[in-house]
Short mmCIF file of C-alpha atoms (C1' of nucleotides) in Angstrom, two decimals:
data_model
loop_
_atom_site.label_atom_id
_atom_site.label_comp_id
_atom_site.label_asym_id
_atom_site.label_seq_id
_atom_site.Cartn_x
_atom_site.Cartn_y
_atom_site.Cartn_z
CA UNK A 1 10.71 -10.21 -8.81
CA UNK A 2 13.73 -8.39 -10.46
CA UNK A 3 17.06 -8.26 -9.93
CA UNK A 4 19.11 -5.39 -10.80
CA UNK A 5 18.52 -5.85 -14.44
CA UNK A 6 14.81 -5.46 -14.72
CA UNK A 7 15.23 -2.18 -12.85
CA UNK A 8 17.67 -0.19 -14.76
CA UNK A 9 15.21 -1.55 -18.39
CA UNK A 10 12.41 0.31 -16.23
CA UNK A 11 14.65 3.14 -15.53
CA UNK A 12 15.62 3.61 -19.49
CA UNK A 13 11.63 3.26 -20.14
CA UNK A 14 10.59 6.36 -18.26
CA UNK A 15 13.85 7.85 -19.91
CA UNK A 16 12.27 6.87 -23.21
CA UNK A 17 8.32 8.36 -22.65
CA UNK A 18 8.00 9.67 -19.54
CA UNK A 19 11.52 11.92 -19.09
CA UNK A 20 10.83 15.71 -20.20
CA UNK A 21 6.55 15.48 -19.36
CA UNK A 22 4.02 16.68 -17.08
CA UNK A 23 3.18 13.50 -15.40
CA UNK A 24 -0.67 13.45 -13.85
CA UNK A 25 0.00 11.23 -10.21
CA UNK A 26 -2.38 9.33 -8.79
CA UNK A 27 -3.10 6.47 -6.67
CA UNK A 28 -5.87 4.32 -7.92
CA UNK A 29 -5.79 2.00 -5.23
CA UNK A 30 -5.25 4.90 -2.35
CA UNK A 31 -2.57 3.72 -0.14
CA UNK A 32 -0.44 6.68 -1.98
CA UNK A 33 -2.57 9.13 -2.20
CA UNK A 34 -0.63 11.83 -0.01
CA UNK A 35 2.63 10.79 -2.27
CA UNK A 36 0.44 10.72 -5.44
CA UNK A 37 -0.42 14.20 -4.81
CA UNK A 38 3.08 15.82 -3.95
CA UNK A 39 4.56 14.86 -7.23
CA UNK A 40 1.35 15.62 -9.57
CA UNK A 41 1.68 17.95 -12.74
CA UNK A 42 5.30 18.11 -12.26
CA UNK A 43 7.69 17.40 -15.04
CA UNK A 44 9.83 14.28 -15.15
CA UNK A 45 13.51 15.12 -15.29
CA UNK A 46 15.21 11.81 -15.12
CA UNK A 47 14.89 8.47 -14.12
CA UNK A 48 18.00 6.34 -12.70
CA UNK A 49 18.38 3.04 -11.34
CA UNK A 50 20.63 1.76 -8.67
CA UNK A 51 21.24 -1.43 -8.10
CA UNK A 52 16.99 -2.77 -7.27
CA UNK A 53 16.07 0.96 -6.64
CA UNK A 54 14.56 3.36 -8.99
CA UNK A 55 14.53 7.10 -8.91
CA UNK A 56 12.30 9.28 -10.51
CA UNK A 57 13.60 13.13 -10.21
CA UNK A 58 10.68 15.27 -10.55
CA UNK A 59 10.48 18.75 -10.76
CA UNK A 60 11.23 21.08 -7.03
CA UNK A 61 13.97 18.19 -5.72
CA UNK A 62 10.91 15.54 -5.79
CA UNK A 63 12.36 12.18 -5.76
CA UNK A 64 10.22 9.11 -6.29
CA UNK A 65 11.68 6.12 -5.10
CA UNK A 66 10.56 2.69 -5.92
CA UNK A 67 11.66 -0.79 -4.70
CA UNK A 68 9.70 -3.23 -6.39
CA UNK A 69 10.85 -5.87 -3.40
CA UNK A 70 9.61 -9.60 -4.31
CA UNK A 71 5.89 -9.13 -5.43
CA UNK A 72 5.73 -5.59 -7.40
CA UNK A 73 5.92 -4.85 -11.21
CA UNK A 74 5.47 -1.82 -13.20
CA UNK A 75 3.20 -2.22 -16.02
CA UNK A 76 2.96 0.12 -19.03
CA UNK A 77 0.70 1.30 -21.68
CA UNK A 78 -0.05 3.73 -24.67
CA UNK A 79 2.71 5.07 -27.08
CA UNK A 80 5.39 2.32 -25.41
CA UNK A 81 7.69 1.47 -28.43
CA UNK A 82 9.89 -1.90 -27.82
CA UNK A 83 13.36 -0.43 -28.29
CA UNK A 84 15.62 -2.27 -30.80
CA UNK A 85 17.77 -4.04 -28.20
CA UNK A 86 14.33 -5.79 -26.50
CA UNK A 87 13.00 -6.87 -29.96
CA UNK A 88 16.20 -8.15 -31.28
CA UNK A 89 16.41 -10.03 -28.50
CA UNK A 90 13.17 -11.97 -28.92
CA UNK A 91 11.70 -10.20 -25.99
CA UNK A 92 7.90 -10.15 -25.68
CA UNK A 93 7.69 -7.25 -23.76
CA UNK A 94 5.12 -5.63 -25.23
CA UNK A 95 1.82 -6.49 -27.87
CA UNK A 96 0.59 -3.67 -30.03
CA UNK A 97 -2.51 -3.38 -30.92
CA UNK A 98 -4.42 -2.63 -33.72
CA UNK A 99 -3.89 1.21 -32.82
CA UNK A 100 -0.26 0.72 -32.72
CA UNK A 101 -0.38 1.39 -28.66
CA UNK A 102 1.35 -1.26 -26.69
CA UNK A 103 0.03 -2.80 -23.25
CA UNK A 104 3.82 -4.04 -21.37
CA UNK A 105 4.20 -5.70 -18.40
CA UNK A 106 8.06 -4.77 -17.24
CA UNK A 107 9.02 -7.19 -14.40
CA UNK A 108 10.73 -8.74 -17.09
CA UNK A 109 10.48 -9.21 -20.40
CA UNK A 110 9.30 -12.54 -20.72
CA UNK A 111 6.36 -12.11 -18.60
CA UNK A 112 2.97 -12.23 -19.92
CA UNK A 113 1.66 -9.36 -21.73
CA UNK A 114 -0.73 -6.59 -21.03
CA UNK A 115 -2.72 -8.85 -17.83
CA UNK A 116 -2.40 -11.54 -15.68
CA UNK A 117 -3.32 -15.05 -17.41
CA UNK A 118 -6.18 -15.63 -15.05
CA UNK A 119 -8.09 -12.20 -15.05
CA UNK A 120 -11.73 -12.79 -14.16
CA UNK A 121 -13.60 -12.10 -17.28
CA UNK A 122 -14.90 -8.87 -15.54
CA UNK A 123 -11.33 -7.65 -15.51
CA UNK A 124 -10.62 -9.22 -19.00
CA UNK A 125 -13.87 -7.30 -20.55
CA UNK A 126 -12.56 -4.14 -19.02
CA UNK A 127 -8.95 -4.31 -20.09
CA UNK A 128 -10.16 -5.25 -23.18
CA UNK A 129 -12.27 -1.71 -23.50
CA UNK A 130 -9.46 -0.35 -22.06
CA UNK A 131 -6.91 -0.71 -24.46
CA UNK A 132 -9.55 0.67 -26.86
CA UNK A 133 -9.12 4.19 -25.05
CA UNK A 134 -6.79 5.99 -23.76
CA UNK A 135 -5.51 6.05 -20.67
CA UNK A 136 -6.65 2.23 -19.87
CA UNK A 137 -8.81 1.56 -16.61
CA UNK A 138 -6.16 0.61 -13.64
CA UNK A 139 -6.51 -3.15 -13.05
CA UNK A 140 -6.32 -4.63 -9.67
CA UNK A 141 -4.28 -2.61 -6.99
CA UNK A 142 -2.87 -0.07 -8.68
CA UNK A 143 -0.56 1.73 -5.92
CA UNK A 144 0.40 5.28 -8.08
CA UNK A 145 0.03 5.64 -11.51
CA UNK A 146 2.01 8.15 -13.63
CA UNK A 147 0.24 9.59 -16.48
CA UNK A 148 1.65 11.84 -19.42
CA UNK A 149 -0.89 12.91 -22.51
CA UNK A 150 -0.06 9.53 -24.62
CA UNK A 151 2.13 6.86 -21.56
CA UNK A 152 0.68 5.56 -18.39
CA UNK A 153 2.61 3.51 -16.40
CA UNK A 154 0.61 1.73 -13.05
CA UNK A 155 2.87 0.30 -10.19
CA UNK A 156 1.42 -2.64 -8.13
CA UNK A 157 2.66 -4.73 -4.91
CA UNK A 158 6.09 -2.69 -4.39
CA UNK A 159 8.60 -3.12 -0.90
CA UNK A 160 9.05 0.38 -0.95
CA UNK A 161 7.50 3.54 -2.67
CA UNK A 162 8.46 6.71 -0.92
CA UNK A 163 8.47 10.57 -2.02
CA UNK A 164 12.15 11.85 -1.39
CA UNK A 165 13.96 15.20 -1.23
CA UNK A 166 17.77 15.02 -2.17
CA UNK A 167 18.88 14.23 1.08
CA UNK A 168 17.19 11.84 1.80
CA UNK A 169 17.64 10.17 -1.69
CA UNK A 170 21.69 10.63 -0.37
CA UNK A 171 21.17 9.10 2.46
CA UNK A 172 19.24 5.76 0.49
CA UNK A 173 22.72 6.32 -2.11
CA UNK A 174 24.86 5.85 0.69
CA UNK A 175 23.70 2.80 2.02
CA UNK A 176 24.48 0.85 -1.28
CA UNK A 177 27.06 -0.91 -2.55
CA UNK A 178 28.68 -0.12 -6.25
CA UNK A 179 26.28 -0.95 -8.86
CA UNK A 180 28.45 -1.85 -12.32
CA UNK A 181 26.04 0.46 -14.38
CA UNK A 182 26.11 3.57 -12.25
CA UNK A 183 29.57 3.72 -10.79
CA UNK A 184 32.82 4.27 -12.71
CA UNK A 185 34.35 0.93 -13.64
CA UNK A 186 37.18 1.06 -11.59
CA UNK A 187 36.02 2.51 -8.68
CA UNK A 188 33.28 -0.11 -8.14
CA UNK A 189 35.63 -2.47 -8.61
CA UNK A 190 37.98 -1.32 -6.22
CA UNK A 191 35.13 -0.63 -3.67
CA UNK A 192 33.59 -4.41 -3.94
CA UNK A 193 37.30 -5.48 -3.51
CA UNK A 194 38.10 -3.55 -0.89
CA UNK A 195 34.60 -4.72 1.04
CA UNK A 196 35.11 -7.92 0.54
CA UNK A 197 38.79 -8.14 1.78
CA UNK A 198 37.54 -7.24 5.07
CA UNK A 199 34.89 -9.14 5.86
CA UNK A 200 34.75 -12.97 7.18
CA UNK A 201 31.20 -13.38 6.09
CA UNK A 202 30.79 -16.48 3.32
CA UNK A 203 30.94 -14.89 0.03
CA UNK A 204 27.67 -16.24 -0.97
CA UNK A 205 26.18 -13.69 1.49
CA UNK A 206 28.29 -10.65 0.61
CA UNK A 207 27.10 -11.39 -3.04
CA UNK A 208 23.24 -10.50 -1.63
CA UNK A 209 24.21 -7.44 0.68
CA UNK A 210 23.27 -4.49 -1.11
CA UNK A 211 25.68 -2.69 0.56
CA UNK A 212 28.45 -4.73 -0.69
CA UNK A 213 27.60 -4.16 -4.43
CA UNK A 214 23.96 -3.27 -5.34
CA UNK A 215 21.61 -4.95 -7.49
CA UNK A 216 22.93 -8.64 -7.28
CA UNK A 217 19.77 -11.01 -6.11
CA UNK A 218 19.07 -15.02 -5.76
CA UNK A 219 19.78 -16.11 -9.10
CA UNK A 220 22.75 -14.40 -9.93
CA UNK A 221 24.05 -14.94 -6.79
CA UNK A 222 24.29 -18.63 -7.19
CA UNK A 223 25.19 -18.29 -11.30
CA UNK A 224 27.93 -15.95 -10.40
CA UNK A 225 29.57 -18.05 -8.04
CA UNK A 226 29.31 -21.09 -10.08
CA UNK A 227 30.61 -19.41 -13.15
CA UNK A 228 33.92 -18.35 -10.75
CA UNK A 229 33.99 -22.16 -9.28
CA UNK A 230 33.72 -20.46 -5.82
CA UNK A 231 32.78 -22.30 -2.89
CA UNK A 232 29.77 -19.71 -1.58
CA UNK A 233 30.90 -20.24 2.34
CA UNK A 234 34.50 -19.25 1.83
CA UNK A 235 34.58 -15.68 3.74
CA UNK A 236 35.25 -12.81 1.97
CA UNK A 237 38.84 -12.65 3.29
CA UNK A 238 39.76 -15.91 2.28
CA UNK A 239 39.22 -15.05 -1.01
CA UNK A 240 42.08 -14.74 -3.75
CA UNK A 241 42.47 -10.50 -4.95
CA UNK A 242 42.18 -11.83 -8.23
CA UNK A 243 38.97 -14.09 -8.08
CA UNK A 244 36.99 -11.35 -6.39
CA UNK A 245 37.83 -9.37 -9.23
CA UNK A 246 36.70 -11.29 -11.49
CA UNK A 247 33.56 -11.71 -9.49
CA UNK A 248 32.66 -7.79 -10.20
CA UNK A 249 33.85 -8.14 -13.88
CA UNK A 250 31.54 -10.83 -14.29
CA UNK A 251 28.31 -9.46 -12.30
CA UNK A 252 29.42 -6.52 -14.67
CA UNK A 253 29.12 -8.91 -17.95
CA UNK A 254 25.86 -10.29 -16.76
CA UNK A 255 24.07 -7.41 -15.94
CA UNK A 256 24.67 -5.93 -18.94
CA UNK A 257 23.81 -8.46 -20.52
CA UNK A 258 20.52 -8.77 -18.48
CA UNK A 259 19.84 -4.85 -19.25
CA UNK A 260 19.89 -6.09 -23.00
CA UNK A 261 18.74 -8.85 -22.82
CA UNK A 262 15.66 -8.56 -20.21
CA UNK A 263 16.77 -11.97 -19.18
CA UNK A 264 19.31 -13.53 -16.77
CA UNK A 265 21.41 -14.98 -19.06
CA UNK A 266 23.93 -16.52 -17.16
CA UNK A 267 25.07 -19.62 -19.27
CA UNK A 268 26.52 -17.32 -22.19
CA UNK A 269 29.39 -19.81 -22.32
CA UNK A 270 27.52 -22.74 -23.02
CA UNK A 271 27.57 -23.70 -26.84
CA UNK A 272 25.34 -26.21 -29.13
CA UNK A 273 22.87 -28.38 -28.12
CA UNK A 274 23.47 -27.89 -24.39
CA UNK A 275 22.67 -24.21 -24.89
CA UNK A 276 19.54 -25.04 -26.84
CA UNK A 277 18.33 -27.28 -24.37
CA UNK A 278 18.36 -24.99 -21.32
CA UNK A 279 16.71 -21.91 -23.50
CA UNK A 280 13.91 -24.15 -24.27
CA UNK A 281 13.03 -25.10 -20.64
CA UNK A 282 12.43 -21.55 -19.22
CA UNK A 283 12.66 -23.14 -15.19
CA UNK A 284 16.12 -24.92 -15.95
CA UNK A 285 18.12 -22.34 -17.94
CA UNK A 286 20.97 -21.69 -15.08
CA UNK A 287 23.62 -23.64 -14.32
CA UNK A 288 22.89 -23.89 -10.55
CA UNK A 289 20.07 -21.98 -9.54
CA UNK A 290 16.87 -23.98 -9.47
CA UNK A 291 18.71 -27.54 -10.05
CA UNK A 292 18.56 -29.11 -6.48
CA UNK A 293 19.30 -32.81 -6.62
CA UNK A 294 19.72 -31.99 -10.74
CA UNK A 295 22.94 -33.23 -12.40
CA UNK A 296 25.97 -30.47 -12.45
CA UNK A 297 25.91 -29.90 -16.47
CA UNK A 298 30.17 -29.88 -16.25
CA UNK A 299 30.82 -32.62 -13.93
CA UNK A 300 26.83 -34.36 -13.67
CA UNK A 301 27.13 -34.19 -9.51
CA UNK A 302 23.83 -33.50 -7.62
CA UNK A 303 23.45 -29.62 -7.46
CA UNK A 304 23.21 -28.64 -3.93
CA UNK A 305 21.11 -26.33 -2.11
CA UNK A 306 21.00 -25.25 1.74
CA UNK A 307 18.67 -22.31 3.25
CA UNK A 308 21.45 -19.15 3.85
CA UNK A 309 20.09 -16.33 5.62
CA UNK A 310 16.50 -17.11 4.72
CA UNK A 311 17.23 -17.59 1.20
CA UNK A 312 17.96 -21.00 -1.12
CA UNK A 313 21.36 -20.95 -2.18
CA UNK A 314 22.51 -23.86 -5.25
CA UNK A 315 26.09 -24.79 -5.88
CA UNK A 316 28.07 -27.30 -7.14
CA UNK A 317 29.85 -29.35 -4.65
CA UNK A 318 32.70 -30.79 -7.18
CA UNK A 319 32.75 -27.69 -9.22
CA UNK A 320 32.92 -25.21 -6.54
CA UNK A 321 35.01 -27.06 -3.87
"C1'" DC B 1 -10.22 -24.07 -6.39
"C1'" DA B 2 -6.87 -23.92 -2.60
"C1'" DT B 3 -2.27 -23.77 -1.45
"C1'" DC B 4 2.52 -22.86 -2.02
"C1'" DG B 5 6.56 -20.48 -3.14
"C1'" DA B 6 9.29 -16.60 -5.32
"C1'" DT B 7 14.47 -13.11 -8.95
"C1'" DG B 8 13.44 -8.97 -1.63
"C1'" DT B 9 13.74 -6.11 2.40
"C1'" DT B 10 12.49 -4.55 6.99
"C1'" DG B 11 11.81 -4.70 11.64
"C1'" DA B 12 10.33 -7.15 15.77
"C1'" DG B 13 11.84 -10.42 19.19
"C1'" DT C 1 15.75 -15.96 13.26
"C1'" DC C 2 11.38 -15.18 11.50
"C1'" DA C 3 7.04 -13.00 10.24
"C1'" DA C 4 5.11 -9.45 7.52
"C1'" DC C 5 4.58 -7.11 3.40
"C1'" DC C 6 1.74 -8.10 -1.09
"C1'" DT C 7 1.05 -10.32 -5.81
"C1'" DC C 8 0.70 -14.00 -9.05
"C1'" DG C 9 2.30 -18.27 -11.52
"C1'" DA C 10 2.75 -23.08 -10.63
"C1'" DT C 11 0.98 -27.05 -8.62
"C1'" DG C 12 -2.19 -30.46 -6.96
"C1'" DG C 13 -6.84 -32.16 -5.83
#
DNA sequence: CATCGATGTTGAG
DNA sequence: TCAACCTCGATGG
């Protein structure tokens, strides 16, 4: 369940030790199978994310194109090396084993490691052999795995998984808004700005329209807006120049931070003991999202929430009057 | 063990 | 507006 963080640290893993190899497609559980077979043996030239979409460029203008939606993960396994920033960070994204290959799980980094907690012991005695060898048995439903002589990397449960030819990957491109990792500072900025300027829809639903500015989901949807003390019904027009501004330069902050991170760190400000105290509970780390009824941590009113076009959005009433 | 809900999107009605 | 998609961790009995 990523936001637009977790997809660009997938993107910059294929980079890593998949970009530049034959990659052997397949689709373990079949549902891809036709797809599978379009893009097998072909090199992998690059791998980009934008916003919650990747794109993996493949050899004859062969685009695969992932959306992992709410349910899907990538997992990975063999010669995965945790890059400096994930390690330094305290991430857990991967466990080596004694053979110095690494079984990762990459919906985020704090998820659990190499399998689900409650495999059936069937599936635990297999992945168990598995990591022994090389490539591992898929677990569970496997829609393609990509395969290179020492990296496999097995996609499960995504929204979207499509082969693509370049116009159709233009077409998918020109349906999203400006991510703050793939477009040119400025010019996202001045896009989002100039979107939201027009529109009379509440901000806190222009913050989740992907074609307002890409890769923004739930939770930093509610953090952002608390962080700018913005009321999330005001419509877009309504909105000071300047404090939408600031909105992009923050979403920019945060998911770079996120991509560095592999976790939505949102409450960057907060110092000391506070600080402490929401690391160490891993379901109340935010400063709205999640806290329903919960004290605001600046000014201790209930945190509200309300259903918004299907989805829970959290704000402070005092805070973000 | 059964049930619920989730960091998301699409398409039917 | 809402169900469907599809998976798994959290929760409760």
């Amino acid at each position: 369940m990523p936001e637009g963080h977790s997809v660009h640290r997938i993107a910059r893993q294929f980079r890593l030790h998949f970009v530049g190899q034959p990659v052997a497609a397949t689709s373990p559980q079949g549902r891809f199978a036709a797809g599978a077979a379009e893009i097998d043996g072909r090199i992998l030239l690059d791998a980009r994310a934008v916003g919650k979409q990747l794109f993996l460029e493949f050899e004859n203008d062969t685009y695969l194109r992932v959306h992992l939606g709410m349910y899907g993960a990538w997992d990975f396994a063999g010669d995965i090396t945790v890059d400096a920033t994930v390690a330094s960070a305290g991430g857990r994204m991967g466990q080596t084993n004694q053979r110095g290959t690494v079984v990762g799980r990459f919906e985020d980094s704090l998820a659990s490691i190499g399998a689900p907690r409650r495999l059936r012991m069937a599936e635990s005695e297999r992945l168990g052999e598995a990591i022994e060898g090389f490539p591992p048995a898929p677990i569970g439903q496997v829609r393609v795995r990509l395969l290179t002589h020492n990296a496999v990397a097995d996609l499960r449960g995504p929204t979207a998984c499509d082969v693509l030819h370049p116009e159709d990957v233009a077409a998918v491109l020109a349906k999203l808004g400006p991510d703050p990792m793939v477009d040119d500072r400025s010019a996202g900025e001045e896009r989002f700005v100039a979107t939201v300027a027009t529109k009379s829809t509440p901000i806190g639903l222009l913050l989740m329209d992907q074609s307002v500015v890409s890769g923004i989901g739930n939770v930093y949807r509610a953090e952002l807006l608390f962080r700018a003390r913005i009321e999330p019904h005001t419509p877009g027009k309504a909105l000071a120049e300047p404090h939408v501004r600031d909105l992009w330069r923050d979403w920019d902050t945060l998911l770079h931070i996120g991509v560095e991170t592999g976790q939505m760190m949102t409450m960057d400000g907060l110092t000391g003991d506070a600080y402490e105290a929401a690391l160490a509970s891993r379901d109340d780390r935010h400063w709205v999202y999640h806290r329903e009824g919960k004290p605001c941590r600046v000014c201790s009113t209930p945190i509200r929430r309300e259903f918004a076009a299907g989805r829970k959005l959290y704000w402070c009433p005092s805070c973000q009057a």
